[in-house]
Amino acid sequence: MAGGKIRKEKAKAPSNHYQGGISFHKSKGQHILKNPLLVDSIVQKAGIKSTDVILEIGPGTGNLTKKLLEAGKEVIAVELDSRMVLELQRRFQGTPYSNRLKVIQGDVLKTELPRFDICVANIPYQISSPLTFKLLFHPTSFRCAVIMYQREFAMRLVAQPGDNLYCRLSVNTQLYARVSHLLKVGKNNFRPPPKVDSSVVRIEPRKPQPQVNKKEWDGFLRVCFIRKNKTLGSIFRQKSVLLMLEKNFKTLQAVLASLNGSTGEAAGMDLGDQSMGMEDDDNEMDDDDDVEMDEGQGGEFKEKVMNVLKEGGFEEKRSSKLSQQEFLYLLSLFNKSGIHFS
């Protein structure tokens, strides 16, 4: 119309995000670091030596990979997406770095990892917990891992007794490694941006590794963190917990009796599957399972369990405030009494 203004419609942004013609998929955890200053900071804080073999997980298009190649001796990059593998090979082909980059295509959780000195990675957040423990239980020692995590997960890793986010994941991780928070990273440093902020964490495996039965330790913590803000006395009075522990106790007694030649029936029995699963699912049990045995129920075995808690002064304590050393001490008291968690 005469005298009127023509309103220009804004073009809609495409739903996929691109770099070099490659689209990134949020559903696969593909969030590529785009801030070069942040990439430089991560590499600097990793403390890479010129002789280091570096493991990178989820290299994407190679923004971090290039800086790692400049700092270390060799980079071994594990990438699931075949498109990213081709982009990495294209990017470094014909450069001085090409013979120092080894790309492994596959799922890192299912891949046998080679020897490395340091791990630096911006990982898909959905594999955070299983990957962390895969690294911690890697058969050959390494100096440290510097990893980008979703911020809340990172805060759980470094949480201390009494912190709101202190949980089974905190205790498990800190038994096997020294964990420290390095950087908070805003969502706008990525392409495409994730929904939440991130953090970079440094993980240094303890040397020597603690001498604990991994399944026993994890099974014990699973019970203690059923309700982390309840007293341990209340948790260990729950019917489901006592039944599980008594079953383990009787099975162990039967196995020991069999080994001593007292019976021939129990030789093939085990203590059940209290799997190691190191995921960060600090889900508490359903209300239907949260039932305490009455004072008259449970008999001798319940009294045995309560006596262990009383002996160590743990009956009125809460998991949310216990230190790693206190957990280790309590587990040793249970084991001393013949009570096991796996």
XYZ file of C-alpha atoms in Angstrom:
342
model
C 0.000 0.000 0.000
C 1.099 3.560 -0.702
C 2.827 5.138 2.266
C 2.921 1.806 4.076
C 5.957 -0.192 5.157
C 6.719 -3.586 3.801
C 7.397 -6.002 6.628
C 10.194 -8.395 5.851
C 9.757 -11.868 7.220
C 12.728 -13.249 9.039
C 14.079 -16.406 7.561
C 13.677 -19.356 9.868
C 16.879 -20.845 11.125
C 17.478 -24.423 10.002
C 16.809 -27.064 12.624
C 20.167 -28.753 12.072
C 23.485 -27.097 12.899
C 26.357 -27.357 10.459
C 30.123 -27.102 10.300
C 31.909 -27.804 7.040
C 28.715 -29.193 5.553
C 28.150 -31.699 8.387
C 24.949 -31.584 10.412
C 25.124 -32.272 14.137
C 22.524 -34.296 16.013
C 21.671 -33.314 19.587
C 20.061 -36.724 20.139
C 23.506 -38.299 19.685
C 25.148 -35.844 22.065
C 26.953 -34.025 19.252
C 27.839 -30.602 20.626
C 31.013 -29.272 19.024
C 33.252 -26.809 20.867
C 33.381 -23.614 18.815
C 35.233 -21.233 21.163
C 38.990 -21.389 20.331
C 39.942 -19.699 23.611
C 38.114 -22.401 25.548
C 39.807 -25.139 23.530
C 43.201 -23.562 24.307
C 42.322 -23.352 28.015
C 41.337 -27.037 28.183
C 44.573 -28.129 26.523
C 46.629 -25.875 28.811
C 44.954 -27.165 31.973
C 45.461 -30.777 30.855
C 49.229 -30.377 31.315
C 50.126 -32.308 28.171
C 53.770 -33.304 27.637
C 55.402 -33.499 24.217
C 55.918 -37.244 24.766
C 52.261 -37.991 25.638
C 49.968 -40.343 23.783
C 46.548 -38.679 24.072
C 43.190 -40.443 23.966
C 40.379 -38.265 22.623
C 36.785 -39.491 22.771
C 34.217 -37.992 20.427
C 36.569 -35.722 18.423
C 33.803 -34.485 16.128
C 35.250 -32.308 13.368
C 38.640 -31.976 15.042
C 38.696 -28.530 16.662
C 40.152 -29.934 19.898
C 42.072 -32.657 18.035
C 44.251 -30.098 16.244
C 45.359 -28.492 19.512
C 46.063 -31.905 21.049
C 48.233 -32.849 18.064
C 50.194 -29.619 18.501
C 50.802 -30.387 22.193
C 51.470 -34.134 22.322
C 53.240 -36.955 20.518
C 50.198 -38.835 19.189
C 46.397 -38.621 19.336
C 44.176 -41.693 19.318
C 40.638 -40.512 18.529
C 37.627 -42.773 19.084
C 34.585 -41.692 17.058
C 31.283 -43.495 16.459
C 29.922 -41.336 13.610
C 31.362 -42.342 10.219
C 30.756 -38.825 8.875
C 32.992 -37.354 11.574
C 35.662 -39.984 10.904
C 35.774 -38.969 7.230
C 35.894 -35.274 8.192
C 38.825 -35.889 10.565
C 40.733 -37.802 7.909
C 40.019 -35.097 5.328
C 41.004 -32.286 7.681
C 44.424 -33.663 8.586
C 45.321 -35.465 5.358
C 48.508 -34.060 3.865
C 49.382 -32.110 7.022
C 52.358 -32.739 9.346
C 49.869 -34.212 11.825
C 48.507 -36.999 9.606
C 50.991 -39.650 10.746
C 50.423 -38.760 14.426
C 46.636 -39.181 14.370
C 45.025 -42.587 14.697
C 41.242 -42.714 14.316
C 39.260 -45.653 15.690
C 35.661 -45.845 14.493
C 33.380 -47.469 17.047
C 31.460 -47.222 20.296
C 33.989 -46.268 22.958
C 32.089 -48.288 25.593
C 32.542 -51.442 23.477
C 36.058 -50.665 22.229
C 39.181 -52.110 23.820
C 41.166 -48.975 24.524
C 44.921 -48.916 23.818
C 47.576 -47.625 26.166
C 47.577 -43.856 26.608
C 49.087 -41.251 28.932
C 46.246 -38.753 29.163
C 42.626 -38.532 28.057
C 41.124 -35.226 26.903
C 37.529 -35.333 25.723
C 34.278 -33.512 25.072
C 32.001 -36.525 25.414
C 28.335 -37.259 24.665
C 26.782 -36.661 28.079
C 24.621 -39.803 27.998
C 27.723 -42.001 28.400
C 29.266 -39.976 31.253
C 29.047 -42.538 34.036
C 29.936 -45.783 32.209
C 32.793 -44.054 30.389
C 34.221 -42.600 33.614
C 34.440 -46.024 35.216
C 35.690 -47.677 32.034
C 38.614 -45.260 32.184
C 39.168 -45.739 35.924
C 39.292 -49.520 35.490
C 41.510 -49.366 32.391
C 44.099 -52.154 32.735
C 47.085 -49.894 32.036
C 47.688 -46.815 34.153
C 47.401 -43.283 32.811
C 48.231 -39.910 34.327
C 44.888 -38.139 34.173
C 41.688 -37.513 32.242
C 40.337 -34.020 31.512
C 36.699 -34.391 30.492
C 33.777 -32.121 29.659
C 30.629 -33.204 31.531
C 27.126 -31.875 32.011
C 27.513 -29.464 34.943
C 25.288 -31.273 37.453
C 27.064 -34.583 36.766
C 30.414 -32.854 37.232
C 29.273 -31.393 40.552
C 28.257 -34.869 41.713
C 31.720 -36.168 40.874
C 33.424 -33.565 43.073
C 30.774 -33.293 45.825
C 31.903 -33.694 49.450
C 30.031 -35.085 52.498
C 27.211 -32.716 53.432
C 26.851 -31.225 49.922
C 23.389 -31.453 48.369
C 24.721 -33.400 45.360
C 26.848 -35.837 47.408
C 25.791 -39.316 46.314
C 26.908 -42.847 45.507
C 28.630 -41.582 42.357
C 30.705 -39.133 44.447
C 31.915 -41.818 46.859
C 32.578 -44.401 44.131
C 34.573 -42.057 41.926
C 36.621 -40.533 44.732
C 37.630 -43.969 46.004
C 39.450 -44.648 42.741
C 40.575 -41.135 41.784
C 41.301 -37.586 42.868
C 38.698 -35.394 41.196
C 38.837 -31.621 40.762
C 36.674 -29.041 38.986
C 38.599 -26.968 36.416
C 36.205 -24.844 34.379
C 32.555 -23.914 34.118
C 31.500 -23.787 30.465
C 28.416 -21.954 29.241
C 26.095 -23.598 26.712
C 26.829 -20.943 24.046
C 30.369 -22.254 23.630
C 28.964 -25.196 21.646
C 27.402 -25.722 18.251
C 24.564 -26.631 18.563
C 24.162 -25.338 22.139
C 23.016 -27.958 24.677
C 20.169 -27.224 27.086
C 22.432 -27.049 30.135
C 25.816 -25.652 31.137
C 28.883 -27.868 31.299
C 32.029 -28.249 33.376
C 35.531 -29.538 32.753
C 36.781 -31.978 35.391
C 40.226 -33.451 36.006
C 40.374 -37.089 37.136
C 43.640 -38.559 38.415
C 43.558 -42.314 39.177
C 44.906 -43.163 42.609
C 48.166 -45.082 42.680
C 48.163 -47.727 43.889
C 44.516 -48.575 43.304
C 42.527 -49.268 46.514
C 42.378 -52.915 47.499
C 38.617 -53.419 47.629
C 36.228 -55.917 46.100
C 34.518 -53.737 43.476
C 31.211 -55.608 43.498
C 31.121 -55.758 47.291
C 31.871 -52.044 47.592
C 29.264 -51.047 45.017
C 26.604 -53.326 46.506
C 27.273 -51.830 49.939
C 26.952 -48.244 48.678
C 23.738 -49.067 46.828
C 22.181 -50.041 50.165
C 23.587 -47.055 52.048
C 22.244 -44.586 49.479
C 18.742 -46.077 49.216
C 17.697 -43.046 51.261
C 20.807 -40.933 51.756
C 19.169 -38.584 54.270
C 17.719 -41.366 56.437
C 19.739 -42.817 59.296
C 21.644 -45.986 58.517
C 19.764 -47.655 61.358
C 16.496 -46.976 59.538
C 17.864 -48.187 56.181
C 19.232 -51.431 57.568
C 15.941 -52.176 59.329
C 14.110 -52.228 55.998
C 12.656 -55.599 55.194
C 14.034 -55.758 51.644
C 17.567 -54.944 52.833
C 17.543 -57.478 55.663
C 16.142 -60.221 53.434
C 18.841 -59.592 50.819
C 21.645 -59.567 53.388
C 20.349 -62.655 55.167
C 20.136 -64.526 51.863
C 23.759 -63.581 51.112
C 24.774 -64.580 54.646
C 23.126 -68.031 54.440
C 24.506 -68.657 50.971
C 28.031 -67.801 52.095
C 27.695 -70.076 55.106
C 26.556 -72.896 52.835
C 29.489 -72.346 50.469
C 31.962 -72.327 53.352
C 30.430 -75.467 54.764
C 30.717 -77.123 51.363
C 34.373 -76.157 51.076
C 34.958 -77.649 54.506
C 33.369 -80.908 53.360
C 30.279 -80.562 55.547
C 27.815 -80.682 52.646
C 27.905 -81.465 48.951
C 24.956 -79.391 47.825
C 26.205 -75.806 47.935
C 29.408 -76.012 45.924
C 27.859 -74.396 42.879
C 26.018 -71.621 44.712
C 26.981 -67.973 44.532
C 25.884 -64.888 46.382
C 23.554 -63.584 43.705
C 24.162 -60.818 41.225
C 24.698 -57.449 42.873
C 26.068 -56.044 39.634
C 28.812 -53.460 39.566
C 26.759 -51.005 37.470
C 28.479 -47.687 38.063
C 25.785 -45.550 36.515
C 24.836 -42.362 38.276
C 21.252 -43.438 38.955
C 20.947 -42.354 42.548
C 17.293 -43.270 42.437
C 15.885 -44.098 45.814
C 13.754 -47.188 46.298
C 9.990 -47.223 45.783
C 7.809 -46.452 48.777
C 6.420 -50.002 48.663
C 9.904 -51.342 49.448
C 10.564 -48.789 52.178
C 9.152 -50.942 54.985
C 10.929 -51.416 58.279
C 10.699 -54.668 60.171
C 8.911 -54.463 63.493
C 10.932 -54.845 66.660
C 9.876 -58.466 67.009
C 10.667 -59.390 63.398
C 13.974 -60.332 61.847
C 15.248 -62.322 64.790
C 18.919 -63.015 65.290
C 20.074 -61.774 61.908
C 18.467 -58.356 62.317
C 20.118 -58.106 65.741
C 23.446 -59.060 64.153
C 23.149 -56.230 61.613
C 22.117 -53.689 64.234
C 25.019 -54.691 66.466
C 27.464 -53.905 63.641
C 25.990 -50.402 63.279
C 26.069 -49.836 67.024
C 29.633 -51.121 67.349
C 30.887 -48.501 64.894
C 28.571 -45.754 66.105
C 26.762 -45.613 62.743
C 23.144 -46.299 63.732
C 22.153 -42.615 63.853
C 24.458 -41.425 61.066
C 23.377 -40.598 57.508
C 25.088 -41.538 54.239
C 24.810 -37.949 53.015
C 27.370 -36.901 55.632
C 29.707 -39.901 55.802
C 33.275 -39.673 54.513
C 34.884 -42.277 52.270
C 36.959 -43.571 55.195
C 33.816 -44.017 57.304
C 32.165 -46.034 54.533
C 35.254 -48.237 54.227
C 35.334 -48.777 57.992
C 31.641 -49.694 58.152
C 32.021 -52.163 55.282
C 34.956 -53.788 57.080
C 32.802 -54.196 60.216
C 30.051 -55.896 58.220
C 32.504 -58.215 56.486
C 34.150 -59.037 59.807
C 30.722 -60.222 61.004
C 30.240 -62.366 57.887
C 27.759 -59.961 56.276
C 28.371 -59.325 52.562
C 26.735 -57.236 49.854
C 27.550 -59.217 46.718
